[in-house]
Short mmCIF file of C-alpha atoms in Angstrom, two decimals:
data_model
loop_
_atom_site.label_atom_id
_atom_site.label_comp_id
_atom_site.label_asym_id
_atom_site.label_seq_id
_atom_site.Cartn_x
_atom_site.Cartn_y
_atom_site.Cartn_z
CA MET A 1 -78.67 195.27 -27.25
CA LYS A 2 -78.60 198.01 -29.92
CA ARG A 3 -76.57 200.23 -27.62
CA LEU A 4 -74.12 197.36 -27.10
CA ILE A 5 -73.71 196.90 -30.85
CA LEU A 6 -73.21 200.62 -31.45
CA THR A 7 -70.69 200.90 -28.62
CA ALA A 8 -68.71 197.92 -29.87
CA ALA A 9 -68.67 199.29 -33.43
CA LEU A 10 -67.43 202.68 -32.31
CA ILE A 11 -64.69 201.09 -30.19
CA LEU A 12 -63.49 198.96 -33.07
CA ILE A 13 -63.51 201.87 -35.48
CA SER A 14 -61.57 204.00 -33.01
CA LEU A 15 -58.97 201.23 -32.71
CA ALA A 16 -58.48 200.96 -36.45
CA PRO A 17 -55.48 203.30 -36.84
CA LYS A 18 -53.60 201.51 -34.06
CA LEU A 19 -54.43 198.07 -35.42
CA TYR A 20 -53.47 198.98 -38.98
CA ALA A 21 -49.95 200.14 -38.41
CA GLN A 22 -48.97 199.88 -34.78
CA SER A 23 -46.83 202.77 -35.98
CA ASP A 24 -47.05 205.02 -32.96
CA GLU A 25 -44.61 202.87 -31.02
CA ASP A 26 -42.42 202.35 -34.06
CA ASN A 27 -42.29 206.06 -34.82
CA THR A 28 -41.54 206.89 -31.20
CA SER A 29 -38.76 204.31 -31.20
CA SER A 30 -37.28 205.72 -34.43
CA TYR A 31 -37.48 209.26 -33.10
CA THR A 32 -35.81 208.19 -29.86
CA LYS A 33 -33.02 206.46 -31.76
CA LEU A 34 -32.53 209.53 -33.92
CA MET A 35 -32.32 211.92 -30.99
CA SER A 36 -30.05 209.63 -28.96
CA ARG A 37 -27.37 209.29 -31.62
CA SER A 38 -23.87 210.33 -30.61
CA LYS A 39 -22.10 213.29 -32.23
CA THR A 40 -19.90 210.86 -34.13
CA GLU A 41 -22.92 209.02 -35.53
CA SER A 42 -24.67 212.28 -36.40
CA THR A 43 -21.58 213.46 -38.27
CA PHE A 44 -20.52 210.33 -40.14
CA GLU A 45 -23.69 208.20 -40.35
CA LEU A 46 -26.60 209.24 -42.56
CA TRP A 47 -29.97 208.66 -40.87
CA GLN A 48 -31.70 206.08 -43.08
CA GLY A 49 -35.17 207.41 -42.35
CA LEU A 50 -34.39 210.63 -44.25
CA ILE A 51 -33.48 208.88 -47.51
CA GLN A 52 -36.15 209.31 -50.18
CA THR A 53 -34.13 208.86 -53.38
CA ARG A 54 -31.43 206.23 -53.90
CA ALA A 55 -29.36 205.62 -57.03
CA PHE A 56 -27.11 202.64 -57.81
CA VAL A 57 -24.55 203.23 -60.57
CA VAL A 58 -22.19 200.77 -62.25
CA LEU A 59 -18.60 202.02 -62.61
CA LYS A 60 -15.64 200.44 -64.40
CA GLU A 61 -13.79 200.22 -61.09
CA GLY A 62 -16.74 199.43 -58.79
CA ARG A 63 -20.07 200.95 -57.80
CA LEU A 64 -21.49 204.31 -56.78
CA ILE A 65 -24.49 204.67 -54.46
CA LEU A 66 -26.21 208.03 -53.97
CA ASP A 67 -28.52 208.54 -50.97
CA LEU A 68 -30.59 211.71 -51.18
CA GLY A 69 -33.43 213.36 -49.33
CA ASP A 70 -35.02 214.38 -52.62
CA GLU A 71 -34.19 214.37 -56.33
CA VAL A 72 -33.30 218.07 -56.06
CA ASP A 73 -30.28 217.02 -53.96
CA TYR A 74 -28.50 215.86 -57.11
CA GLU A 75 -27.33 219.47 -57.35
CA SER A 76 -24.99 218.77 -54.43
CA PHE A 77 -22.99 216.40 -56.66
CA HIS A 78 -22.77 218.44 -59.86
CA ASN A 79 -19.07 219.06 -59.07
CA LEU A 80 -18.35 215.57 -57.74
CA ASP A 81 -15.15 215.26 -59.81
CA SER A 82 -13.76 218.40 -58.17
CA VAL A 83 -14.80 217.22 -54.70
CA LEU A 84 -12.96 213.93 -55.22
CA THR A 85 -9.83 215.70 -56.45
CA VAL A 86 -9.71 217.77 -53.26
CA PHE A 87 -10.54 214.66 -51.23
CA ARG A 88 -7.45 212.85 -52.54
CA LYS A 89 -5.24 215.73 -51.43
CA ASP A 90 -6.90 215.95 -48.01
CA ILE A 91 -6.32 212.27 -47.15
CA ALA A 92 -2.73 212.12 -48.41
CA PHE A 93 -1.37 212.58 -44.86
CA TYR A 94 -2.81 209.17 -43.88
CA LYS A 95 -1.49 207.26 -46.88
CA ASP A 96 1.15 205.27 -44.99
CA SER A 97 -1.36 204.02 -42.41
CA LEU A 98 -3.78 202.93 -45.13
CA SER A 99 -1.14 200.94 -46.96
CA ALA A 100 0.40 199.35 -43.87
CA ASN A 101 -1.62 196.13 -44.33
CA PRO A 102 -2.51 195.50 -47.99
CA THR A 103 -5.06 192.77 -47.15
CA SER A 104 -7.21 194.94 -44.84
CA ASN A 105 -10.15 196.91 -46.17
CA VAL A 106 -10.74 200.57 -45.36
CA ARG A 107 -13.63 202.97 -45.13
CA ILE A 108 -13.05 206.70 -45.44
CA ASP A 109 -15.78 209.18 -44.51
CA TYR A 110 -15.32 212.71 -45.83
CA VAL A 111 -17.78 215.29 -44.48
CA LEU A 112 -18.49 218.66 -46.07
CA ASN A 113 -20.67 221.52 -44.91
CA ALA A 114 -21.17 224.70 -46.93
CA ASP A 115 -21.33 226.71 -43.69
CA TYR A 116 -17.77 225.75 -42.69
CA ALA A 117 -14.41 225.95 -44.45
CA PHE A 118 -13.02 222.80 -42.80
CA LYS A 119 -13.74 219.14 -43.53
CA LYS A 120 -14.17 216.22 -41.17
CA ILE A 121 -12.46 212.93 -42.01
CA ARG A 122 -12.77 209.50 -40.46
CA PHE A 123 -10.65 206.44 -41.31
CA MET A 124 -11.83 202.95 -40.38
CA ILE A 125 -9.47 200.05 -41.05
CA HIS A 126 -10.83 196.49 -40.82
CA GLU A 127 -8.30 193.71 -40.60
CA ALA A 128 -8.83 190.65 -42.78
CA HIS A 129 -10.17 187.48 -41.16
CA GLY A 130 -7.14 185.29 -41.31
CA SER A 131 -4.31 185.41 -43.81
CA SER A 132 -5.12 184.58 -47.44
CA PHE A 133 -2.55 183.90 -50.14
CA LEU A 134 -2.38 183.14 -53.82
CA ASN A 135 0.09 180.47 -54.98
CA ARG A 136 0.90 180.81 -58.67
CA ASP A 137 3.56 178.33 -59.73
CA GLY A 138 5.31 178.72 -56.41
CA GLU A 139 5.06 182.51 -56.38
CA ILE A 140 3.21 183.55 -53.22
CA SER A 141 1.24 186.77 -52.91
CA LYS A 142 -1.28 188.05 -50.38
CA LEU A 143 -4.96 188.17 -51.27
CA LYS A 144 -7.44 190.92 -50.46
CA PHE A 145 -11.10 189.95 -50.71
CA GLU A 146 -13.05 192.79 -49.13
CA GLN A 147 -13.65 196.06 -50.96
CA ASP A 148 -12.83 199.57 -49.78
CA THR A 149 -15.43 202.28 -49.24
CA ILE A 150 -15.20 206.02 -49.80
CA ARG A 151 -18.16 208.03 -48.56
CA ILE A 152 -18.66 211.72 -49.36
CA ILE A 153 -21.18 213.19 -46.90
CA ILE A 154 -22.62 216.67 -47.41
CA HIS A 155 -24.53 218.29 -44.55
CA LYS A 156 -27.29 220.63 -45.68
CA THR A 157 -30.29 222.59 -44.43
CA LYS A 158 -33.66 223.26 -46.00
CA PRO A 159 -36.78 225.22 -44.95
CA GLY A 160 -39.16 223.34 -42.71
CA ILE A 161 -42.93 223.11 -43.01
CA GLY A 162 -43.79 225.22 -39.96
CA ASN A 163 -42.79 228.74 -38.96
CA GLY A 164 -40.73 229.54 -35.89
CA LYS A 165 -40.85 232.69 -33.82
CA ASN A 166 -38.06 234.22 -35.89
CA GLY A 167 -39.32 233.10 -39.27
CA PRO A 168 -39.40 229.79 -41.20
CA CYS A 169 -37.79 226.85 -39.42
CA SER A 170 -34.91 225.02 -41.06
CA VAL A 171 -34.24 221.28 -41.11
CA SER A 172 -30.72 219.84 -41.02
CA TYR A 173 -30.07 216.73 -43.07
CA ALA A 174 -27.32 215.08 -45.11
CA VAL A 175 -26.80 213.45 -48.49
CA GLN A 176 -24.03 211.08 -49.44
CA ALA A 177 -22.16 209.49 -52.34
CA THR A 178 -20.63 206.09 -51.57
CA PHE A 179 -17.95 204.55 -53.79
CA ILE A 180 -17.32 200.81 -53.36
CA LEU A 181 -13.98 199.98 -54.93
CA GLY A 182 -11.45 197.15 -55.00
CA ASN A 183 -8.95 199.60 -53.54
CA TYR A 184 -9.59 203.14 -52.31
CA ALA A 185 -6.81 204.38 -54.64
CA ASP A 186 -8.99 203.34 -57.60
CA ILE A 187 -10.87 206.59 -57.04
CA ASP A 188 -8.09 208.15 -59.17
CA LYS A 189 -9.25 206.03 -62.10
CA VAL A 190 -12.87 207.12 -61.52
CA ILE A 191 -11.80 210.76 -61.61
CA ALA A 192 -9.71 210.18 -64.75
CA ASP A 193 -12.65 208.48 -66.47
CA HIS A 194 -14.56 211.83 -66.54
CA VAL A 195 -17.98 210.17 -66.40
CA LEU A 196 -19.37 211.43 -63.11
CA ALA A 197 -20.77 214.72 -64.46
CA GLY A 198 -22.71 212.88 -67.17
CA ILE A 199 -23.91 210.24 -64.68
CA ILE A 200 -25.28 212.84 -62.26
CA ASP A 201 -26.98 214.69 -65.12
CA THR A 202 -28.66 211.48 -66.37
CA LEU A 203 -29.79 210.51 -62.88
CA GLU A 204 -31.20 213.97 -62.22
CA LYS A 205 -33.25 213.98 -65.42
CA GLY A 206 -34.49 210.42 -64.92
CA SER A 207 -35.40 210.78 -61.24
CA HIS A 208 -38.05 213.47 -61.53
CA VAL A 209 -41.13 212.65 -59.44
CA LYS A 210 -44.43 214.46 -59.90
CA ARG A 211 -45.61 215.95 -56.61
CA LYS A 212 -48.74 217.79 -55.62
CA HIS A 213 -46.76 220.10 -53.34
CA ARG A 214 -43.17 220.61 -52.19
CA TYR A 215 -43.58 218.40 -49.11
CA ASP A 216 -45.06 215.46 -50.99
CA TYR A 217 -42.01 213.17 -50.74
CA LYS A 218 -42.15 209.89 -52.62
CA PRO A 219 -39.50 207.16 -52.41
CA LEU A 220 -37.56 206.31 -55.57
CA THR A 221 -34.76 203.92 -56.52
CA VAL A 222 -32.76 204.21 -59.73
CA VAL A 223 -30.33 201.64 -61.15
CA TYR A 224 -28.07 202.93 -63.93
CA ASN A 225 -25.30 201.39 -66.05
CA PRO A 226 -23.67 204.18 -68.11
CA TYR A 227 -21.58 201.64 -70.04
CA TYR A 228 -24.57 199.73 -71.40
CA SER A 229 -26.87 201.09 -74.10
CA GLY A 230 -29.44 198.31 -74.21
CA LYS A 231 -32.82 197.98 -72.55
CA GLY A 232 -32.50 198.05 -68.79
CA ALA A 233 -29.55 200.44 -68.67
CA PHE A 234 -31.72 202.81 -66.64
CA THR A 235 -34.35 201.34 -64.31
CA ARG A 236 -36.47 203.07 -61.67
CA ARG A 237 -38.76 201.79 -58.93
CA ASN A 238 -41.14 203.76 -56.74
CA TYR A 239 -39.75 202.38 -53.47
CA LEU A 240 -36.38 202.20 -51.75
CA MET A 241 -34.29 199.12 -52.52
CA SER A 242 -31.55 198.06 -50.12
CA ASN A 243 -29.36 197.01 -53.04
CA GLU A 244 -29.49 196.96 -56.84
CA PHE A 245 -29.61 193.16 -56.91
CA ALA A 246 -33.20 193.31 -55.62
CA LEU A 247 -34.17 193.87 -59.26
CA SER A 248 -33.41 190.22 -59.94
CA SER A 249 -36.64 189.24 -58.14
CA ASP A 250 -38.61 192.15 -59.55
CA TYR A 251 -40.59 190.20 -62.13
CA ASN A 252 -44.33 190.11 -62.81
CA LYS A 253 -45.91 191.00 -59.49
CA SER A 254 -49.55 190.97 -60.51
CA LYS A 255 -51.68 188.10 -59.27
CA ILE A 256 -55.37 187.23 -59.30
CA SER A 257 -56.49 184.85 -56.59
CA PHE A 258 -59.66 183.21 -55.34
CA ASN A 259 -60.18 184.71 -51.89
CA PRO A 260 -63.06 183.15 -49.90
CA GLN A 261 -63.73 184.41 -46.38
CA PHE A 262 -66.01 183.07 -43.67
CA GLY A 263 -67.03 184.48 -40.34
CA VAL A 264 -69.77 185.64 -38.02
CA GLY A 265 -71.28 189.06 -37.48
CA ILE A 266 -73.95 191.05 -35.70
CA VAL A 267 -76.63 192.75 -37.80
CA ARG A 268 -79.24 194.71 -35.91
CA ASN A 269 -79.55 192.46 -32.83
CA THR A 270 -78.98 189.17 -34.62
CA LEU A 271 -75.88 186.99 -34.68
CA THR A 272 -75.42 185.80 -38.26
CA PRO A 273 -72.87 183.72 -40.20
CA THR A 274 -71.23 185.52 -43.12
CA ALA A 275 -69.45 184.37 -46.26
CA ASP A 276 -67.45 186.17 -48.96
CA ILE A 277 -66.99 184.49 -52.32
CA ALA A 278 -64.32 186.75 -53.76
CA PHE A 279 -61.74 187.19 -56.47
CA GLN A 280 -58.83 189.42 -55.54
CA TYR A 281 -56.29 191.24 -57.71
CA ASN A 282 -52.92 191.91 -56.01
CA ARG A 283 -50.20 194.20 -57.30
CA TYR A 284 -47.01 193.46 -55.35
CA TRP A 285 -44.11 195.88 -54.92
CA ASN A 286 -41.22 196.67 -52.57
CA ASN A 287 -39.85 193.13 -53.02
CA PHE A 288 -43.25 191.62 -52.23
CA LYS A 289 -43.40 193.30 -48.83
CA GLU A 290 -46.32 195.49 -49.89
CA ARG A 291 -49.25 195.12 -52.24
CA ASN A 292 -52.16 197.07 -53.57
CA MET A 293 -55.30 195.03 -53.88
CA PHE A 294 -58.77 195.15 -55.41
CA ARG A 295 -61.35 192.57 -54.33
CA LEU A 296 -64.74 191.90 -55.92
CA SER A 297 -66.94 189.68 -53.79
CA GLY A 298 -70.39 188.34 -53.17
CA THR A 299 -71.00 188.88 -49.44
CA GLY A 300 -73.73 186.81 -47.84
CA TYR A 301 -75.47 187.19 -44.46
CA TYR A 302 -77.38 184.11 -43.25
CA PHE A 303 -80.39 184.59 -40.94
CA PHE A 304 -82.30 181.65 -39.45
CA ASP A 305 -86.04 182.03 -38.86
CA LYS A 306 -89.05 179.74 -38.38
CA ASP A 307 -91.92 179.42 -40.82
CA SER A 308 -95.60 178.99 -39.92
CA LYS A 309 -95.03 175.29 -39.32
CA GLY A 310 -92.21 175.93 -36.87
CA SER A 311 -89.52 174.70 -39.25
CA PHE A 312 -86.24 176.60 -39.64
CA VAL A 313 -85.70 178.47 -42.90
CA VAL A 314 -82.55 180.25 -44.12
CA ASN A 315 -82.92 183.85 -45.20
CA ASP A 316 -79.68 184.64 -47.01
CA ASN A 317 -79.08 188.21 -48.11
CA TRP A 318 -76.35 188.90 -50.65
CA PHE A 319 -74.35 192.04 -51.35
CA ILE A 320 -72.06 192.66 -54.28
CA SER A 321 -69.06 194.31 -52.63
CA ALA A 322 -65.88 195.97 -53.88
CA THR A 323 -62.80 196.57 -51.71
CA VAL A 324 -59.63 198.53 -52.46
CA GLY A 325 -56.61 199.04 -50.24
CA ASN A 326 -52.98 198.44 -49.39
CA ILE A 327 -51.35 195.74 -47.27
CA SER A 328 -47.80 195.93 -45.90
CA GLN A 329 -45.90 192.94 -44.55
CA HIS A 330 -44.64 193.48 -40.98
CA ASN A 331 -41.19 192.34 -39.83
CA ASP A 332 -42.72 190.27 -37.04
CA PRO A 333 -43.68 186.88 -38.54
CA GLY A 334 -46.58 186.64 -36.10
CA TRP A 335 -48.14 189.83 -37.44
CA TYR A 336 -49.64 189.83 -40.91
CA GLY A 337 -48.91 193.49 -41.57
CA LYS A 338 -50.64 196.79 -41.64
CA GLN A 339 -53.73 197.06 -43.78
CA SER A 340 -55.65 200.03 -45.03
CA THR A 341 -58.82 199.16 -46.95
CA PHE A 342 -62.19 200.64 -47.85
CA GLY A 343 -65.17 198.82 -49.27
CA ILE A 344 -68.71 199.45 -50.45
CA GLY A 345 -71.49 196.99 -51.23
CA TYR A 346 -75.04 196.92 -52.64
CA LEU A 347 -77.79 194.44 -51.70
CA VAL A 348 -78.74 192.39 -54.78
CA SER A 349 -80.66 189.50 -53.14
CA ARG A 350 -82.99 190.06 -50.18
CA LYS A 351 -84.91 187.60 -48.01
CA GLY A 352 -86.74 188.34 -44.76
CA ASP A 353 -87.25 191.72 -43.13
CA TYR A 354 -83.68 192.47 -42.02
CA PHE A 355 -83.02 194.81 -44.94
CA LYS A 356 -85.30 196.97 -47.02
CA LYS A 357 -85.02 197.94 -50.67
CA ASN A 358 -81.96 199.87 -51.89
CA THR A 359 -79.55 198.85 -49.15
CA PHE A 360 -75.86 199.79 -49.10
CA ARG A 361 -72.97 198.98 -46.80
CA VAL A 362 -69.59 200.68 -46.29
CA PHE A 363 -66.86 198.90 -44.35
CA THR A 364 -63.17 198.50 -43.62
CA ASP A 365 -61.06 195.44 -42.74
CA ILE A 366 -58.91 195.56 -39.61
CA MET A 367 -56.31 192.79 -39.71
CA LEU A 368 -55.64 191.42 -36.22
CA VAL A 369 -53.33 188.50 -36.99
CA ARG A 370 -52.73 186.38 -40.05
CA GLY A 371 -56.06 184.94 -41.16
CA ILE A 372 -58.30 186.88 -38.77
CA SER A 373 -59.83 190.29 -39.37
CA VAL A 374 -62.54 192.44 -37.83
CA VAL A 375 -64.91 194.28 -40.18
CA PRO A 376 -66.81 197.24 -38.74
CA GLU A 377 -69.46 198.48 -41.15
CA VAL A 378 -72.33 200.90 -41.51
CA ILE A 379 -75.49 199.79 -43.33
CA PHE A 380 -77.86 202.20 -45.10
CA THR A 381 -81.25 200.63 -45.87
CA ASP A 382 -84.76 201.60 -47.02
CA ASN A 383 -83.43 204.32 -49.34
CA PHE A 384 -81.16 205.71 -46.58
CA LYS A 385 -84.08 206.09 -44.15
CA GLN A 386 -82.42 203.70 -41.69
CA ILE A 387 -78.72 203.69 -40.76
CA PHE A 388 -77.20 201.24 -38.30
CA PRO A 389 -73.77 199.71 -37.54
CA GLY A 390 -72.67 196.12 -37.87
CA ILE A 391 -69.63 194.06 -36.94
CA SER A 392 -68.15 190.90 -38.44
CA VAL A 393 -65.16 188.72 -37.60
CA LYS A 394 -63.71 186.88 -40.62
CA VAL A 395 -61.29 183.99 -40.83
CA PHE A 396 -59.35 182.09 -43.51
CA GLN A 397 -58.50 185.24 -45.44
#
């Protein structure tokens, strides 16, 4: 029986990384998608998985979004005014086609690479859905609802982590500046406003992230309104937001909850009910998709024995346990998310001979589905003279 318990514990512990994230398949899928992209996609579409820093900026004429691999990539946009001036000249040959239908919206991708003297340009024209008009006292004019997009893409290389046969490897990647405007020609007003240099400088100074080493990449989102001097003109979050409006739901994310858990486990060779009477502190982030948590609980193991008269007695043993970890919400509604936790407990109430004095337990929670988790643990008892594994299955978490 002891061998069975030990084997089961080791199997569950070995499964933990797969059960936490199920990320092997996801990563393989992402890698496959990356490698299978067409040359057009690789040239004009930034791979989202490489974005680590994102900045949203309010402009008089629209919005600017910067997608970077790191905050050091702001240097690529120090001369953004000059880049846009050259851009306007380079797209002049297509002006007639862009103005052929005033109600359509356009996207212009402009690709630069320091290793080449030429630029690559792509025009995408999207026709309006239906014909929209404005009637003002009998004067009819066409309406344009959708905005135009100008995207400046800069292809770059940086040293990789490993070393190749001929020296350090290099990694190719791209950064981009996206302007969302009422009309693409409004970029002339942005250039004339002479604010871009100051905006990039402010973003660069405010986006610094402390790192232990050069490869310690941490996600960051910045929202900046250069025309507003009040509180909230510059806001940063340590995760990537899909849009700046996500800040509207970014209120107090701290929550303390009563978190009871019940289940059944195996201790030594005995099947025993378990109960956690717990209070849990949650710190939510990434639009409530992820949370850090700290849980303080009284963890009880219930053993049933017979006294000298043959009557059943309950020997309940209680640990004070503390758990810390992180939980991420998965896209699949049937999957609770990935969970990474670590806990430690100390025996404060002992009955029966199942545990000796000075008993500790270390454990981790493996979330299977919403409301059900497996808890492999190792118990150290009798002043660390005995060490044995245990397993619990908990519900109603």
